[in-house]
Amino acid sequence: MPYRAPAGDIQFILDHVVPLAPVSGTARFSEATPDLAEAILTEAAKLCDTVLAPVQRNGDLTPARLENGVVRTSPGFAEAFDAIRDGGWVSVCAPAEYGGMGLPQCLNMAIHDMMSGACLSLQLSPLMTQGQIEALDHHASDELKALYLPKLISGEWAGTMNLTEAQAGSDVGALRTKAEPNGDGTYAITGQKIFISWGDSDLTGNICHLVLARLPGAAAGTKGISLFMAPKFIPDADGNPGEANAIKVVSLEHKMGLHGSPTCVMAYEGATGWMVGEAGKGMAAMFTMMNNARLGVAMQGIGVAEAACQAATEYAAERQQFGAIIGHADVRRMLVGMRADVFAARSIALACAQAIDMGSATEDADWVARAAFLTPIAKAFGTETGMRVSETAMQVHGGMGFIEETGVAQFYRDVRVTAIYEGTNGIQAMDLVGRKLADGGEAAYRILEEIEAGAEAARGALPDLAEEVWAAAETLREATEWMVSQAPQDRQAGGAPYLRAFARVLGAHFHLRAAMADAGRQALAAYYIRRTLPQHASDLAEARDGADTVFALSPEALGL
Ligand SMILES: Cc1cc2nc3c(=O)[nH]c(=O)nc-3n(C[C@H](O)[C@H](O)[C@H](O)COP(=O)(O)OP(=O)(O)OC[C@H]3O[C@@H](n4cnc5c(N)ncnc54)[C@H](O)[C@@H]3O)c2cc1C
């Protein structure tokens, strides 16, 4: 059975677990009524099932290639992208004044979930473009907005994000690309960027690169970085693609997966660029794009987990070994565990999207802080879920999981990078226990109060499950108190397990909500709360151990 986009599951979450209602209750998103949401999810699911999923294997089997300096995409990708563009799917959350639909991220991210499950490597292109639209909308001059936004929003042009250089990965401040004033308001950009997703393609009429670079004499580190728009073709007087800019695709990276997405080494050879935002404020502007993309990458992990889970369940029902393997306890354990994990990760990510929407619609500081707190959790946990579930799906397939023709290995190979790009999951954990706890834990405690209140409300109907969730929230509260009182090094040594534990407890809270709303969801919630939630205790024990044990072994003791 082919991939089926989980519109029904998403709809349930938006109705009962992380409701869309408060979002559509704001003036800004009043058009996002339940009827519209349902119609959009249904249409997006149709696109995913009938257009995107059928080309997913093509990306793996016939990767994007570089031909005479131009990227040629995998068979069927151009037609599939046309359907994305013609359906207006790039424009879902873009500003209405430039042709966008102005809908909430709750819906946009739900669509990314489904698109990622259908064809991850293609979904990455509109995700990058949407991030660029948001960055330009917030930071660019009116002239740049008028020139670029309508074309990006319509999907006629695509956007990319150029941070990484060979010596500047997580430490973006180490980048060396230069931007020298041309004296006419433009800049000459010179340098090499690596790992640029969709740095070139034959899908769109122009490709707009947002590039981080340094002005002459700029301060060292991130403070000296500015942001520039450098299009592949410089728009002419009518705003149409004109003269070719001095930008080259040097090569495509050879990757473990995600072969349908061209990952480019880009050379900027005095390319003409326009500054976006203020000099020296490039990182802040790029963060607008990155935050959006971080949640989009969370959806990538979740979407692939969904697809892998579906494939494994179907295989287990058909494969006969001492009867259908779906009847064996260990196989069933894997399948139910996968399904429960996907639900938890999806609910967390949609809760983050909801907080982003509420924050932008109301400018309420608590919503803004909640969105900021949930972003690293959604990104790291969503992508870990993608890896874990696709790896388990391979196990369910037995030897056939290791054989490429079943396609299940592709899920794992494709999704693996999601834990690495858009800020590695290690960087997400540092962000959580550093900047996101810098408020003394206030945003975290507000979420813990919500979890405890949810457990209290469930005590009458589901006392055992409610008690487990309540007790886990208490343990997490103690660990949070410990975290906020520690030195940075000790927090960081426990950041990754703390993040995972937070996600586990929050996931259990959402499962409990689902079980309260629909008795049919109780079995899945019970599985998660009894079998998966307990892992939070060992994660928190590790989280609270501090840095001493980590540094007790010297590099020499590690074998250097
Ligand atoms: C397929 C693919 C597509 C990509 N697309 C893009 C793109 O479109 N645009 C773009 O600009 N970049 C892109 N990237 C780059 C990506 O964002 C980087 O690979 C990522 O940020 C990590 O940087 P790095 O690879 O240099 O790893 P490093 O920074 O060298 O990290 C190596 C390890 O050290 C850890 N680490 C590093 N610093 C710290 C620290 N201070 N504390 C704790 N741990 C730390 C990391 O977590 C990681 O585990 C892409 C990468 C890939 C593989």
Coordinates of C-alpha atoms and ligand atoms in Angstrom, one line a residue:
M1 CA 0.0 0.0 0.0
P2 CA 1.5 3.4 -0.9
Y3 CA 2.0 6.3 1.5
R4 CA -1.2 7.9 2.8
A5 CA -0.9 11.4 4.2
P6 CA -2.1 11.5 7.8
A7 CA -4.6 14.3 7.4
G8 CA -7.0 12.6 9.8
D9 CA -4.5 12.3 12.6
I10 CA -3.4 15.9 12.2
Q11 CA -7.0 17.0 12.1
F12 CA -7.6 15.2 15.4
I13 CA -4.6 16.9 17.0
L14 CA -5.8 20.3 15.8
D15 CA -9.3 19.6 17.1
H16 CA -8.6 18.1 20.4
V17 CA -4.9 18.1 21.5
V18 CA -3.3 21.3 20.3
P19 CA -6.4 23.2 19.2
L20 CA -6.4 25.5 16.2
A21 CA -9.4 27.3 17.8
P22 CA -7.5 29.9 19.8
V23 CA -5.4 30.7 16.7
S24 CA -8.5 31.2 14.5
G25 CA -10.0 33.2 17.3
T26 CA -7.4 35.9 16.8
A27 CA -8.0 38.8 14.4
R28 CA -4.9 38.0 12.3
F29 CA -5.9 34.4 11.6
S30 CA -9.7 34.6 11.7
E31 CA -9.9 33.2 8.2
A32 CA -8.4 29.9 9.4
T33 CA -11.8 28.5 10.3
P34 CA -12.2 24.7 11.0
D35 CA -13.9 24.2 7.6
L36 CA -11.0 25.9 5.8
A37 CA -8.4 23.9 7.8
E38 CA -10.2 20.7 6.9
A39 CA -10.4 21.6 3.2
I40 CA -6.7 22.6 3.1
L41 CA -5.5 19.5 4.9
T42 CA -7.6 17.3 2.6
E43 CA -6.3 19.0 -0.6
A44 CA -2.7 18.8 0.6
A45 CA -3.1 15.2 1.5
K46 CA -4.4 14.5 -2.1
L47 CA -1.3 16.3 -3.5
C48 CA 1.0 14.3 -1.3
D49 CA -0.6 10.9 -2.1
T50 CA -1.1 11.3 -5.8
V51 CA 1.8 13.6 -6.9
L52 CA 4.6 13.8 -4.4
A53 CA 4.8 10.2 -3.0
P54 CA 5.1 8.6 -6.5
V55 CA 8.4 10.5 -7.2
Q56 CA 10.0 9.9 -3.9
R57 CA 11.9 6.8 -5.0
N58 CA 13.1 8.7 -8.2
G59 CA 15.1 11.1 -6.0
D60 CA 17.0 8.1 -4.5
L61 CA 17.4 6.1 -7.6
T62 CA 18.2 8.9 -10.0
P63 CA 19.7 11.7 -8.0
A64 CA 19.9 15.3 -9.0
R65 CA 23.1 15.9 -11.1
L66 CA 25.2 18.8 -12.3
E67 CA 25.3 19.2 -16.0
N68 CA 27.4 22.1 -17.6
G69 CA 27.1 24.1 -14.4
V70 CA 23.3 23.6 -14.1
V71 CA 21.5 21.2 -11.7
R72 CA 19.1 18.8 -13.4
T73 CA 16.6 17.4 -11.0
S74 CA 15.4 13.8 -10.6
P75 CA 12.7 12.5 -13.0
G76 CA 9.3 13.7 -12.2
F77 CA 10.5 16.4 -9.7
A78 CA 9.8 19.2 -12.2
E79 CA 6.2 18.1 -12.7
A80 CA 5.7 17.5 -8.9
F81 CA 7.1 21.0 -8.2
D82 CA 4.8 22.5 -10.8
A83 CA 1.9 21.0 -8.8
I84 CA 3.2 22.4 -5.6
R85 CA 3.6 25.9 -7.2
D86 CA 0.3 25.8 -9.1
G87 CA -1.6 24.7 -6.0
G88 CA -0.2 27.8 -4.1
W89 CA 1.4 25.6 -1.5
V90 CA 4.5 27.8 -1.2
S91 CA 2.3 30.7 -0.3
V92 CA 0.3 29.2 2.7
C93 CA 1.7 31.4 5.5
A94 CA 3.1 34.2 3.3
P95 CA 1.9 37.8 3.8
A96 CA -1.4 38.5 1.9
E97 CA -0.2 41.9 0.7
Y98 CA 2.4 40.2 -1.6
G99 CA 0.0 37.4 -2.7
G100 CA 0.3 35.0 0.1
M101 CA -2.6 33.2 1.9
G102 CA -1.6 34.6 5.4
L103 CA -2.6 31.4 7.1
P104 CA -1.2 30.1 10.4
Q105 CA 2.0 28.0 10.8
C106 CA -0.2 25.3 12.4
L107 CA -1.6 24.6 9.0
N108 CA 1.6 25.2 7.1
M109 CA 3.6 22.9 9.3
A110 CA 0.9 20.2 9.1
I111 CA 1.3 20.4 5.3
H112 CA 5.1 20.1 5.6
D113 CA 4.6 17.0 7.8
M114 CA 2.6 15.4 5.0
M115 CA 4.9 16.6 2.2
S116 CA 8.0 15.3 4.0
G117 CA 6.4 11.9 4.4
A118 CA 5.6 11.9 0.7
C119 CA 8.9 13.2 -0.7
L120 CA 11.4 14.7 1.7
S121 CA 14.0 15.8 -0.8
L122 CA 11.5 17.8 -2.8
Q123 CA 9.7 19.3 0.2
L124 CA 13.0 20.9 1.3
S125 CA 12.8 23.4 -1.6
P126 CA 9.5 25.1 -0.7
L127 CA 10.6 25.0 3.0
M128 CA 13.7 27.0 2.2
T129 CA 11.7 29.4 0.0
Q130 CA 9.2 30.0 2.8
G131 CA 12.0 30.7 5.3
Q132 CA 13.4 33.3 2.9
I133 CA 10.0 34.9 2.4
E134 CA 9.7 35.3 6.1
A135 CA 13.2 36.8 6.5
L136 CA 12.7 39.3 3.6
D137 CA 9.2 40.2 5.0
H138 CA 10.8 41.1 8.4
H139 CA 14.1 42.6 7.3
A140 CA 14.3 43.7 3.7
S141 CA 13.7 47.2 2.3
D142 CA 10.3 47.9 0.6
E143 CA 12.1 47.8 -2.8
L144 CA 13.5 44.4 -2.3
K145 CA 10.2 43.1 -0.9
A146 CA 8.3 44.4 -3.9
L147 CA 10.8 42.8 -6.3
Y148 CA 11.2 39.4 -4.7
L149 CA 8.3 38.5 -2.5
P150 CA 5.6 38.2 -5.2
K151 CA 7.8 35.8 -7.3
L152 CA 8.9 33.8 -4.3
I153 CA 5.4 33.5 -2.9
S154 CA 4.0 32.4 -6.3
G155 CA 6.7 29.8 -6.5
E156 CA 8.0 31.2 -9.7
W157 CA 11.4 31.7 -8.0
A158 CA 13.0 29.7 -5.2
G159 CA 15.0 30.8 -2.2
T160 CA 18.1 29.3 -0.6
M161 CA 20.0 29.9 2.6
N162 CA 23.8 30.3 2.5
L163 CA 25.6 30.2 5.9
T164 CA 27.9 27.3 5.9
E165 CA 31.6 27.5 4.8
A166 CA 34.3 24.8 5.2
Q167 CA 35.6 26.4 8.4
A168 CA 32.2 27.8 9.6
G169 CA 29.6 25.2 10.5
S170 CA 28.0 25.4 13.9
D171 CA 30.4 28.4 14.5
V172 CA 28.8 30.6 11.8
G173 CA 30.8 33.5 13.2
A174 CA 33.9 32.1 11.6
L175 CA 32.7 32.7 8.0
R176 CA 34.9 34.6 5.6
T177 CA 32.8 35.4 2.6
K178 CA 33.3 39.1 1.8
A179 CA 30.9 41.8 0.6
E180 CA 32.5 44.9 -0.7
P181 CA 30.5 48.1 -1.6
N182 CA 30.3 48.8 -5.3
G183 CA 29.5 52.4 -4.7
D184 CA 26.0 52.2 -6.2
G185 CA 24.2 50.6 -3.3
T186 CA 25.0 47.1 -4.3
Y187 CA 27.8 44.9 -3.0
A188 CA 30.3 42.5 -4.6
I189 CA 30.2 39.1 -2.8
T190 CA 33.1 36.8 -2.9
G191 CA 33.6 33.5 -1.2
Q192 CA 32.7 29.8 -1.2
K193 CA 29.7 28.3 0.6
I194 CA 29.3 24.6 1.1
F195 CA 26.3 22.3 1.7
I196 CA 23.7 24.7 0.1
S197 CA 20.4 22.9 -0.3
W198 CA 18.7 23.4 -3.6
G199 CA 21.6 25.9 -4.5
D200 CA 20.6 25.4 -8.1
S201 CA 17.8 23.6 -10.0
D202 CA 15.8 23.5 -13.2
L203 CA 12.5 23.9 -11.2
T204 CA 12.2 27.7 -11.2
G205 CA 13.0 30.7 -13.3
N206 CA 15.3 32.2 -10.8
I207 CA 17.1 31.2 -7.6
C208 CA 17.5 33.8 -4.8
H209 CA 20.3 33.3 -2.5
L210 CA 20.4 34.8 1.0
V211 CA 24.0 35.0 1.8
L212 CA 25.9 35.8 5.0
A213 CA 29.1 37.8 4.4
R214 CA 31.4 40.4 6.0
L215 CA 31.8 44.0 5.1
P216 CA 35.3 45.4 4.9
G217 CA 36.6 46.0 8.4
A218 CA 33.7 44.3 10.0
A219 CA 34.0 43.1 13.6
A220 CA 35.1 39.5 14.2
G221 CA 32.5 36.8 15.0
T222 CA 28.8 37.0 14.5
K223 CA 28.6 40.8 15.2
G224 CA 30.5 41.5 11.9
I225 CA 28.1 39.5 9.7
S226 CA 25.6 41.1 7.3
L227 CA 22.9 39.5 5.1
F228 CA 22.7 39.9 1.3
M229 CA 20.3 38.9 -1.5
A230 CA 22.2 37.6 -4.5
P231 CA 20.0 36.2 -7.2
K232 CA 21.2 33.7 -9.9
F233 CA 19.8 36.1 -12.5
I234 CA 19.7 39.8 -11.7
P235 CA 16.2 41.1 -12.2
D236 CA 15.8 43.5 -15.2
A237 CA 13.9 46.8 -15.2
D238 CA 10.6 44.8 -15.4
G239 CA 11.6 42.5 -12.6
N240 CA 12.2 39.5 -14.9
P241 CA 15.3 37.4 -14.7
G242 CA 18.0 39.2 -16.6
E243 CA 21.8 39.0 -16.7
A244 CA 23.4 36.0 -15.0
N245 CA 25.1 36.9 -11.7
A246 CA 28.7 35.8 -10.9
I247 CA 27.6 32.7 -9.0
K248 CA 28.7 29.2 -9.9
V249 CA 27.7 25.7 -8.6
V250 CA 31.2 24.1 -8.2
S251 CA 29.9 20.6 -7.4
L252 CA 27.2 18.6 -5.7
E253 CA 27.9 16.9 -2.5
H254 CA 27.9 13.0 -2.5
K255 CA 25.5 12.2 0.3
M256 CA 24.3 9.2 2.3
G257 CA 20.7 10.0 1.4
L258 CA 18.4 12.8 0.4
H259 CA 19.8 12.4 -3.1
G260 CA 16.8 14.1 -4.8
S261 CA 17.9 17.4 -3.1
P262 CA 20.9 18.9 -4.7
T263 CA 23.4 20.0 -2.0
C264 CA 25.7 22.5 -3.7
V265 CA 29.1 23.9 -3.2
M266 CA 28.6 27.5 -4.4
A267 CA 31.2 30.0 -5.5
Y268 CA 30.4 33.7 -5.3
E269 CA 32.9 35.5 -7.6
G270 CA 32.2 39.1 -7.1
A271 CA 28.4 38.4 -7.3
T272 CA 26.1 41.4 -7.1
G273 CA 24.2 41.5 -3.9
W274 CA 21.8 43.8 -2.1
M275 CA 22.0 44.2 1.7
V276 CA 19.0 42.8 3.7
G277 CA 18.4 44.7 6.9
E278 CA 21.2 46.5 8.7
A279 CA 25.0 46.1 8.5
G280 CA 26.2 43.8 11.2
K281 CA 22.7 42.5 11.9
G282 CA 22.8 39.6 9.4
M283 CA 22.7 36.8 12.0
A284 CA 19.6 38.2 13.6
A285 CA 17.9 38.5 10.2
M286 CA 19.0 35.0 9.2
F287 CA 17.6 33.7 12.5
T288 CA 14.1 34.6 11.2
M289 CA 14.7 32.2 8.4
M290 CA 16.3 29.6 10.6
N291 CA 13.6 29.5 13.3
N292 CA 11.0 28.8 10.7
A293 CA 13.2 26.2 9.0
R294 CA 13.9 24.5 12.4
L295 CA 10.3 23.7 12.9
G296 CA 10.1 22.7 9.2
V297 CA 12.9 20.3 9.8
A298 CA 11.1 18.9 12.9
M299 CA 8.2 18.2 10.5
Q300 CA 10.6 16.5 8.1
G301 CA 11.6 14.0 10.9
I302 CA 8.0 13.4 11.8
G303 CA 6.8 13.1 8.2
V304 CA 9.4 10.5 7.4
A305 CA 8.7 8.7 10.7
E306 CA 5.0 8.5 9.6
A307 CA 5.9 7.1 6.2
A308 CA 8.3 4.5 7.7
C309 CA 5.7 3.5 10.3
Q310 CA 3.1 2.9 7.6
A311 CA 5.5 0.9 5.5
A312 CA 6.5 -1.3 8.5
T313 CA 2.9 -1.9 9.6
E314 CA 1.9 -3.0 6.1
Y315 CA 4.9 -5.3 5.8
A316 CA 4.3 -6.8 9.2
A317 CA 0.7 -7.6 8.2
E318 CA 1.9 -9.4 5.0
R319 CA 5.1 -11.1 6.1
Q320 CA 4.6 -14.7 7.2
Q321 CA 7.0 -16.2 9.7
F322 CA 5.3 -18.5 12.2
G323 CA 2.2 -16.7 11.0
A324 CA 2.0 -13.0 10.1
I325 CA 4.8 -11.3 12.0
I326 CA 2.4 -8.5 13.1
G327 CA 1.0 -11.1 15.6
H328 CA 4.3 -11.5 17.4
A329 CA 4.7 -9.6 20.6
D330 CA 8.1 -8.1 19.8
V331 CA 7.0 -6.9 16.3
R332 CA 3.8 -5.5 17.7
R333 CA 5.9 -3.7 20.4
M334 CA 7.9 -2.0 17.7
L335 CA 4.9 -1.0 15.7
V336 CA 2.9 0.4 18.6
G337 CA 6.0 2.2 19.9
M338 CA 6.6 3.8 16.5
R339 CA 3.0 4.9 16.2
A340 CA 3.0 6.3 19.8
D341 CA 6.3 8.2 19.2
V342 CA 5.0 9.8 16.0
F343 CA 1.9 11.0 17.8
A344 CA 4.0 12.6 20.6
A345 CA 6.5 14.3 18.3
R346 CA 3.7 15.6 16.0
S347 CA 1.8 17.0 18.9
I348 CA 4.9 18.8 20.3
A349 CA 5.7 20.3 16.9
L350 CA 2.2 21.5 16.3
A351 CA 2.2 23.0 19.8
C352 CA 5.3 24.9 18.8
A353 CA 3.5 26.1 15.6
Q354 CA 0.5 27.1 17.6
A355 CA 2.7 29.1 20.0
I356 CA 4.4 30.8 17.0
D357 CA 1.0 31.8 15.6
M358 CA -0.4 33.0 18.9
G359 CA 2.8 34.9 19.6
S360 CA 2.7 36.7 16.2
A361 CA -1.1 37.3 16.3
T362 CA -1.2 38.6 19.9
E363 CA 2.4 39.7 20.6
D364 CA 1.8 38.2 24.1
A365 CA 5.2 37.7 25.7
D366 CA 4.3 34.3 27.2
W367 CA 3.3 32.9 23.8
V368 CA 6.5 34.2 22.3
A369 CA 8.6 32.6 25.1
R370 CA 6.7 29.4 24.7
A371 CA 7.4 29.2 21.0
A372 CA 11.1 30.0 21.6
F373 CA 11.3 27.2 24.3
L374 CA 9.5 24.6 22.2
T375 CA 11.5 25.2 19.0
P376 CA 14.7 23.3 20.0
I377 CA 12.6 20.6 21.6
A378 CA 10.4 20.2 18.5
K379 CA 13.4 20.2 16.2
A380 CA 15.6 17.7 18.1
F381 CA 12.9 15.4 19.2
G382 CA 11.1 15.4 15.9
T383 CA 14.2 14.5 14.0
E384 CA 15.3 11.9 16.6
T385 CA 11.9 10.4 16.2
G386 CA 12.4 10.3 12.4
M387 CA 15.7 8.5 12.9
R388 CA 14.5 6.1 15.6
V389 CA 11.2 5.2 13.9
S390 CA 12.8 4.7 10.4
E391 CA 15.5 2.6 12.0
T392 CA 12.9 0.5 13.8
A393 CA 10.9 0.2 10.5
M394 CA 14.0 -1.4 9.0
Q395 CA 14.2 -3.9 11.9
V396 CA 10.5 -4.8 11.3
H397 CA 11.4 -5.6 7.7
G398 CA 14.1 -8.1 8.8
G399 CA 16.7 -8.7 6.1
M400 CA 14.5 -7.0 3.5
G401 CA 15.0 -3.8 5.5
F402 CA 18.7 -3.9 4.6
I403 CA 17.9 -4.5 0.9
E404 CA 17.4 -1.3 -1.0
E405 CA 14.5 -2.4 -3.2
T406 CA 12.0 -2.3 -0.3
G407 CA 12.6 1.4 -0.1
V408 CA 12.6 1.3 3.7
A409 CA 16.4 2.0 4.0
Q410 CA 15.8 5.2 2.1
F411 CA 13.7 6.6 4.9
Y412 CA 16.6 6.2 7.3
R413 CA 19.3 7.5 4.9
D414 CA 17.1 10.5 3.9
V415 CA 16.1 11.5 7.4
R416 CA 19.5 11.1 9.0
V417 CA 20.6 14.6 8.0
T418 CA 17.7 16.3 9.7
A419 CA 19.4 15.8 13.1
I420 CA 22.5 17.5 11.6
Y421 CA 21.3 20.5 9.6
E422 CA 19.5 23.6 10.7
G423 CA 21.6 23.6 13.9
T424 CA 22.7 20.1 15.0
N425 CA 20.6 18.5 17.7
G426 CA 23.6 19.1 20.1
I427 CA 23.3 22.9 19.3
Q428 CA 19.5 22.7 19.9
A429 CA 20.1 21.2 23.3
M430 CA 22.6 23.9 24.2
D431 CA 20.1 26.5 23.1
L432 CA 17.4 24.9 25.3
V433 CA 19.5 24.8 28.5
G434 CA 21.3 28.0 27.8
R435 CA 19.2 30.8 26.2
K436 CA 15.8 29.2 26.7
L437 CA 16.4 28.7 30.4
A438 CA 17.9 32.1 30.8
D439 CA 14.5 33.4 32.1
G440 CA 15.1 31.3 35.2
G441 CA 13.0 28.6 33.8
E442 CA 9.8 30.6 33.6
A443 CA 8.7 29.4 30.2
A444 CA 9.5 25.8 31.3
Y445 CA 7.5 26.1 34.5
R446 CA 4.5 27.4 32.6
I447 CA 4.5 24.3 30.5
L448 CA 5.0 22.1 33.5
E449 CA 1.9 23.8 35.2
E450 CA -0.1 23.0 32.1
I451 CA 1.0 19.4 32.2
E452 CA 0.2 19.1 35.9
A453 CA -3.2 20.7 35.4
G454 CA -3.9 18.2 32.5
A455 CA -3.0 15.3 34.8
E456 CA -5.2 16.6 37.6
A457 CA -8.1 17.0 35.2
A458 CA -7.6 13.4 34.0
R459 CA -7.5 11.8 37.5
G460 CA -11.2 11.0 37.6
A461 CA -11.4 9.2 34.2
L462 CA -7.9 7.8 33.8
P463 CA -6.3 7.7 37.3
D464 CA -3.4 5.5 36.7
L465 CA -2.2 7.3 33.6
A466 CA -2.8 10.7 35.1
E467 CA -0.7 9.8 38.1
E468 CA 2.2 8.7 35.9
V469 CA 2.1 11.9 33.9
W470 CA 1.8 14.1 37.1
A471 CA 4.7 12.3 38.8
A472 CA 6.9 12.7 35.7
A473 CA 6.1 16.4 35.5
E474 CA 7.3 16.7 39.2
T475 CA 10.6 14.9 38.4
L476 CA 11.0 17.2 35.4
R477 CA 10.3 20.3 37.6
E478 CA 13.1 19.2 40.0
A479 CA 15.5 18.7 37.1
T480 CA 14.6 22.1 35.7
E481 CA 15.3 23.7 39.1
W482 CA 18.7 22.0 39.1
M483 CA 19.4 23.1 35.6
V484 CA 18.8 26.7 36.1
S485 CA 21.1 26.8 39.1
Q486 CA 24.1 25.2 37.3
A487 CA 27.1 26.6 35.5
P488 CA 26.9 26.6 31.7
Q489 CA 29.3 23.6 31.3
D490 CA 27.2 21.4 33.7
R491 CA 23.9 22.4 31.9
Q492 CA 25.4 21.6 28.5
A493 CA 26.7 18.2 29.6
G494 CA 23.1 17.3 30.4
G495 CA 21.4 19.3 27.7
A496 CA 20.6 16.5 25.2
P497 CA 19.1 14.1 27.8
Y498 CA 17.2 17.0 29.4
L499 CA 15.7 18.0 26.1
R500 CA 14.7 14.4 25.4
A501 CA 13.1 14.0 28.8
F502 CA 11.2 17.2 28.4
A503 CA 9.8 15.9 25.1
R504 CA 8.9 12.6 26.6
V505 CA 6.9 14.2 29.4
L506 CA 5.2 16.7 27.1
G507 CA 4.4 13.9 24.7
A508 CA 2.8 11.9 27.5
H509 CA 0.7 15.0 28.4
F510 CA -0.6 15.2 24.8
H511 CA -1.3 11.5 24.7
L512 CA -3.3 11.9 27.9
R513 CA -5.2 14.7 26.3
A514 CA -6.0 12.6 23.3
A515 CA -7.2 9.7 25.5
M516 CA -9.5 12.1 27.4
A517 CA -10.9 13.4 24.2
D518 CA -11.4 10.0 22.5
A519 CA -11.6 6.6 24.2
G520 CA -10.4 5.1 21.0
R521 CA -7.0 6.7 21.7
Q522 CA -6.6 5.3 25.2
A523 CA -4.7 2.2 24.2
L524 CA -2.0 4.2 22.4
A525 CA -1.8 6.7 25.3
A526 CA -1.4 3.8 27.8
Y527 CA 1.4 2.3 25.8
Y528 CA 3.3 5.6 25.6
I529 CA 2.8 6.5 29.3
R530 CA 3.6 3.0 30.7
R531 CA 6.4 2.0 28.3
T532 CA 8.0 5.1 26.9
L533 CA 7.5 7.8 29.4
P534 CA 9.6 6.0 32.1
Q535 CA 12.6 6.7 30.0
H536 CA 12.4 10.3 31.2
A537 CA 13.8 9.2 34.6
S538 CA 17.0 7.8 33.2
D539 CA 17.4 10.8 30.9
L540 CA 17.0 13.1 33.8
A541 CA 19.5 11.2 35.9
E542 CA 22.0 11.7 33.1
A543 CA 21.0 15.3 32.7
R544 CA 21.7 16.1 36.3
D545 CA 25.1 14.4 36.5
G546 CA 27.0 17.5 35.5
A547 CA 30.1 17.9 33.4
D548 CA 32.7 16.2 35.7
T549 CA 32.1 12.7 34.5
V550 CA 32.1 13.9 30.9
F551 CA 35.5 15.6 31.2
A552 CA 37.0 13.0 33.6
L553 CA 38.4 11.2 30.6
S554 CA 41.0 13.2 28.8
P555 CA 41.3 13.2 25.0
E556 CA 44.4 10.9 25.5
A557 CA 42.3 8.5 27.6
L558 CA 39.9 8.4 24.6
G559 CA 42.8 7.1 22.5
L560 CA 44.3 10.2 21.0
Ligands
LIG1 C1 22.5 17.7 3.3 C2 22.9 19.0 4.0 C3 22.2 20.1 3.6 C4 22.6 21.3 4.2 N1 21.9 22.5 3.8 C5 22.4 23.7 4.2 C6 21.9 24.9 3.6 O1 21.0 24.9 2.8 N2 22.5 26.1 4.0 C7 23.5 26.1 4.9 O2 24.0 27.2 5.1 N3 24.0 25.0 5.5 C8 23.5 23.8 5.1 N4 24.0 22.6 5.7 C9 25.0 22.7 6.7 C10 24.5 22.3 8.1 O3 23.7 23.3 8.6 C11 25.8 22.1 8.9 O4 26.3 20.8 8.5 C12 25.5 22.1 10.4 O5 25.2 23.3 10.8 C13 26.7 21.5 11.2 O6 27.9 22.2 10.9 P1 29.2 21.3 10.5 O7 28.7 20.3 9.5 O8 30.3 22.1 10.2 O9 29.4 20.5 11.9 P2 30.3 21.0 13.1 O10 29.9 22.4 13.5 O11 31.7 20.7 12.8 O12 29.8 20.0 14.3 C14 30.4 18.7 14.5 C15 29.9 18.2 15.8 O13 30.3 19.1 16.9 C16 29.2 19.6 17.6 N5 29.4 20.9 18.0 C17 29.9 22.0 17.3 N6 30.0 23.1 18.1 C18 29.6 22.8 19.3 C19 29.4 23.5 20.5 N7 29.7 24.8 20.6 N8 29.0 22.8 21.6 C20 28.6 21.5 21.5 N9 28.7 20.8 20.4 C21 29.2 21.4 19.3 C22 28.0 19.4 16.7 O14 26.8 19.3 17.4 C23 28.3 18.2 15.9 O15 27.9 17.0 16.6 C24 23.6 21.4 5.2 C25 24.3 20.2 5.5 C26 23.9 19.0 5.0 C27 24.7 17.8 5.4

